[in-house]
Coordinates of C-alpha atoms and ligand atoms in Angstrom, one line a residue:
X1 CA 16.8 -4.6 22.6
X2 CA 15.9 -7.1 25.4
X3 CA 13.2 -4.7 26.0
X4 CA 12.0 -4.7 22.7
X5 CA 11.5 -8.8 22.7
X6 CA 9.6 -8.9 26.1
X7 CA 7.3 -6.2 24.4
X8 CA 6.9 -8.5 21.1
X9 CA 6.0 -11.7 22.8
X10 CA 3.9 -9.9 25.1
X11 CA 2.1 -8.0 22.4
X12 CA 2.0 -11.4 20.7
X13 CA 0.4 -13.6 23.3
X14 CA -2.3 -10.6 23.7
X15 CA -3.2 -11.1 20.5
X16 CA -3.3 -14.4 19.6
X17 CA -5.2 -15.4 22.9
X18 CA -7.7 -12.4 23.3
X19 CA -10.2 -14.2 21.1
X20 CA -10.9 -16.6 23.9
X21 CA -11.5 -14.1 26.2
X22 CA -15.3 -12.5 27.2
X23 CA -13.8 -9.2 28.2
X24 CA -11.2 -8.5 26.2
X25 CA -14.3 -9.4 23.3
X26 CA -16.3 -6.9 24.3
X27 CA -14.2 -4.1 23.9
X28 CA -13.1 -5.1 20.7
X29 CA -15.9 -5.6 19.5
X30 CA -16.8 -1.5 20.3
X31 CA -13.1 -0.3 19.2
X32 CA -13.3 -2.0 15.7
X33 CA -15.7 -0.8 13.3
X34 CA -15.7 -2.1 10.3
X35 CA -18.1 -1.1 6.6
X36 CA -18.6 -3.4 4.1
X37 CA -20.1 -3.7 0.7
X38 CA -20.1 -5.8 -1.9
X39 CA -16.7 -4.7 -3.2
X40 CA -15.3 -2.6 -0.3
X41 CA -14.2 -3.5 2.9
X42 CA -13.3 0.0 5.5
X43 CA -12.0 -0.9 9.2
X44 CA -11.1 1.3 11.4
X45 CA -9.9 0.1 14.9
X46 CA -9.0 2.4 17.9
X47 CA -7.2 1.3 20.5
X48 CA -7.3 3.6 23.5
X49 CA -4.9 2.1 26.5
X50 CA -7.5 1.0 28.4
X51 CA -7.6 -1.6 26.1
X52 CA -3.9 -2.8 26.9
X53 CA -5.2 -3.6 30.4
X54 CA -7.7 -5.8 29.7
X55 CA -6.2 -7.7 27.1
X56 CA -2.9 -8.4 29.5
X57 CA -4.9 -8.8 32.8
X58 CA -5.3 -12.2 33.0
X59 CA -1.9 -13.5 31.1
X60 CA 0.0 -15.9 33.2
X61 CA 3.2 -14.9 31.9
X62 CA 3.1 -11.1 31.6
X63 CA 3.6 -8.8 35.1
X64 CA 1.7 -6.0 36.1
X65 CA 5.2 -3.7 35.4
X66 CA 4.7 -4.6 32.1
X67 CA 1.3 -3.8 31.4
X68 CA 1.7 -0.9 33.2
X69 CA 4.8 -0.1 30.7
X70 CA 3.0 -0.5 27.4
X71 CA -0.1 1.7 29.6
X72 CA 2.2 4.3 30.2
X73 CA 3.8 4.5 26.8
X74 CA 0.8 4.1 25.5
X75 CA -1.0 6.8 27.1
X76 CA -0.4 10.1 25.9
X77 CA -1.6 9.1 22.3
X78 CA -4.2 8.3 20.3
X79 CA -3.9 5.2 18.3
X80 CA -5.6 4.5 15.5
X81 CA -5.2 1.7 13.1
X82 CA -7.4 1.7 9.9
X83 CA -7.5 0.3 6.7
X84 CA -9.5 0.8 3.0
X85 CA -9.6 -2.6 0.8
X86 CA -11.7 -3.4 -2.4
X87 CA -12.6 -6.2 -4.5
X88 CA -11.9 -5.8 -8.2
X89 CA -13.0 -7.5 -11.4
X90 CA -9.7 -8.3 -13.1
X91 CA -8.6 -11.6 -16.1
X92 CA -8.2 -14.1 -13.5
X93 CA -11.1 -13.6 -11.4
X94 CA -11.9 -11.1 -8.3
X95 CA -8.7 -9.4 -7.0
X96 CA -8.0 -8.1 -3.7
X97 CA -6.6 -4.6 -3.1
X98 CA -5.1 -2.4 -0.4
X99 CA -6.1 1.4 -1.1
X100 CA -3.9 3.7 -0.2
X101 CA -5.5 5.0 3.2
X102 CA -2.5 7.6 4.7
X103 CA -4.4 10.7 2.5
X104 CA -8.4 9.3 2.5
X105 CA -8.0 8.6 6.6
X106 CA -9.3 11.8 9.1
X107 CA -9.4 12.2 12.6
X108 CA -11.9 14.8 13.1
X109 CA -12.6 17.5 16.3
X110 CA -15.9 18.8 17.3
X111 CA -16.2 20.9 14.9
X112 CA -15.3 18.6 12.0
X113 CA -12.2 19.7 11.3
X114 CA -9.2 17.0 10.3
X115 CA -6.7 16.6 13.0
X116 CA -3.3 16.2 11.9
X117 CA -1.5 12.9 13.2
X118 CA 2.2 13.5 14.8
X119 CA 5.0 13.4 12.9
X120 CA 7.6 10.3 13.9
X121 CA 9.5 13.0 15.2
X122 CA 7.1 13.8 17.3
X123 CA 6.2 10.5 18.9
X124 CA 8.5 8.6 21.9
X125 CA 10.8 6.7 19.9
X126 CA 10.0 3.8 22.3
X127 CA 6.7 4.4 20.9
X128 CA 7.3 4.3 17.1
X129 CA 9.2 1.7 17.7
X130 CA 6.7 -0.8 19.1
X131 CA 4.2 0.3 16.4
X132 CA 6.6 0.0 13.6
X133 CA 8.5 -3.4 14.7
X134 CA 5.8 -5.0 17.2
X135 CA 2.0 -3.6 16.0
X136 CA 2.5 -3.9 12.1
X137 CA 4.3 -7.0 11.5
X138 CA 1.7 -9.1 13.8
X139 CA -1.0 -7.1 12.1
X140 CA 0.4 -9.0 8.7
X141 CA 0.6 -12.1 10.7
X142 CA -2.6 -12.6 11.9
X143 CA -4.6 -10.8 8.9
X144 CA -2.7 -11.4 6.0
X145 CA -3.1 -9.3 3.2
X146 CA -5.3 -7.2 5.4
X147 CA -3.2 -6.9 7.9
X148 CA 0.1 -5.5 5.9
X149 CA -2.4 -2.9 4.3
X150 CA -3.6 -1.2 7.5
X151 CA -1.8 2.2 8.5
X152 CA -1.6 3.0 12.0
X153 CA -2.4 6.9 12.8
X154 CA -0.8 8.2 15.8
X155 CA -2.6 11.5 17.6
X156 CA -1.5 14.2 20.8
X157 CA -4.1 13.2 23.6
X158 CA -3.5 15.6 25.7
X159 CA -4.8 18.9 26.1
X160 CA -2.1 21.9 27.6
X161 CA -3.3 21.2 30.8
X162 CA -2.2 17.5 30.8
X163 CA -6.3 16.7 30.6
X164 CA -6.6 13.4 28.3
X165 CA -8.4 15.2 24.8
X166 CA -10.4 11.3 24.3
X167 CA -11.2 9.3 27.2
X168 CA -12.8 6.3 26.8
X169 CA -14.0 6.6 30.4
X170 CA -16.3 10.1 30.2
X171 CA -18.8 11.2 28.1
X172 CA -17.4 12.6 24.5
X173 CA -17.6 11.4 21.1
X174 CA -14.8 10.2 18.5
X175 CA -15.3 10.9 15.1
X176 CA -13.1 9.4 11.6
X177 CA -13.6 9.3 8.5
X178 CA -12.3 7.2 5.6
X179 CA -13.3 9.1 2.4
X180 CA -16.8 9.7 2.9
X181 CA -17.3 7.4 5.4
X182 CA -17.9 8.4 8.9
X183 CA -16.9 6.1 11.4
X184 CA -18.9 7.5 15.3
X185 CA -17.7 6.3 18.5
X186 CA -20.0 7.0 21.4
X187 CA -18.3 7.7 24.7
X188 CA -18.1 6.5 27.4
X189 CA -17.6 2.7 26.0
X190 CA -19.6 0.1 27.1
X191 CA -17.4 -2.3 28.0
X192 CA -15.5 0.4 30.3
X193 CA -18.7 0.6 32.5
X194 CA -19.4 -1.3 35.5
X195 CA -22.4 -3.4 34.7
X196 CA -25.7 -2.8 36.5
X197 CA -27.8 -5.8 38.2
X198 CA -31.3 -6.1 38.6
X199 CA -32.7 -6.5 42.4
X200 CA -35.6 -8.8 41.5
X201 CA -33.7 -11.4 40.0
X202 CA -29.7 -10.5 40.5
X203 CA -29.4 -10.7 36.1
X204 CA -26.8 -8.2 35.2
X205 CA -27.0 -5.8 32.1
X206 CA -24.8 -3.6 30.1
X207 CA -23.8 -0.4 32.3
X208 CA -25.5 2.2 29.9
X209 CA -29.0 0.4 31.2
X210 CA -31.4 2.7 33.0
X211 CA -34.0 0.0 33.3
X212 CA -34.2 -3.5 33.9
X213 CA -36.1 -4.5 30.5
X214 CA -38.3 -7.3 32.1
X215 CA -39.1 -6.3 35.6
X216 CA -39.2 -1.8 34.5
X217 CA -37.4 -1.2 37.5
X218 CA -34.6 1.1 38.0
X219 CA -31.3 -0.2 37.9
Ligands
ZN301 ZN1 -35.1 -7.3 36.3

């Protein structure tokens, strides 16, 4: 249990203070995808535990142990939290709802195929647990109505060989879709790379840049 309330106020404090923070910004910007239309809002956020890291790195108040425990428990799964909201006419005005996501929601491999998520059974309890008591009630915190309507969607990633299926690191691709709607992840992330630096002036650029855009040289 004493476990358990480390974990929350360290889950907490990532949350609430990775808005001020570049790095930690960058990658969320690439995990979270979100569609939107006049009436229908669609988000889909992966977080792959590479993600953990960044967001914990620089907290004062949280060891390396621990970020290395929520890495490690972390690791062998693909987490996915998404969510499906529309705006509807109704008597006293616009109303918001949460659709129901757990059937609409698909993981899909290479060749398009839904994966199916674990079952709770199938997932270290240590696991659930932090999803079901940490990750949801702080999504409902910090997003309201939003938040409490997002399902998180819990995958095997790894291979019989032990090799991570999805790594954020490596070339690959990571494809969901909620109803129709494809949401594409291009691998390796960005924000994962080491960024490239031109040798004219020293400016640094994105690390999937081949070319420096002002000077043409190679970088
Ligand atoms: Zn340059």
């Amino acid at each position: 249990m004493k476990k358990i309330l480390v974990l929350t106020s360290v889950l907490f404090t990532i949350f609430v203070f990775s808005q001020e923070r570049q790095e930690s910004e960058k990658i969320i910007q690439e995990i979270q995808q979100v569609k939107q239309s006049n009436s229908s809002m669609k988000l889909v956020w992966w977080i792959p535990t590479e993600y953990w890291q960044i967001a914990m790195q620089k907290q004062d108040n949280i060891t390396q142990a621990q970020v290395d425990y929520i890495k490690d428990a972390f690791d062998p799964y693909t987490i996915i939290v998404a969510g499906d909201f529309s705006l509807e006419q109704s008597f006293t005005g616009l109303e918001f709802k949460v659709n129901n996501i757990k059937n609409s929601f698909a993981l899909l491999d290479e060749k398009s195929a839904k994966v199916p998520p674990l079952k709770e059974s199938e997932i270290d309890e240590m696991v659930v647990r932090m999803i079901n008591d940490i990750l949801k009630p702080l999504f409902g915190q910090m997003l309201g109505k939003t938040g409490t309507g997002v399902e998180v969607f819990i995958y095997k990633n790894r291979n019989s060989t032990g090799q991570k299926l999805l790594d954020p690191t490596k070339k690959g691709e990571l494809r969901t879709k909620v109803g129709a709607d494809l949401f594409k992840w291009t691998l390796p992330l960005v924000s994962l790379m080491e960024e490239k630096t031109c040798s004219i002036d020293q400016i640094k650029f994105p690390g999937n840049y081949l070319y420096c855009p002002f000077h043409g040289n190679k970088l």
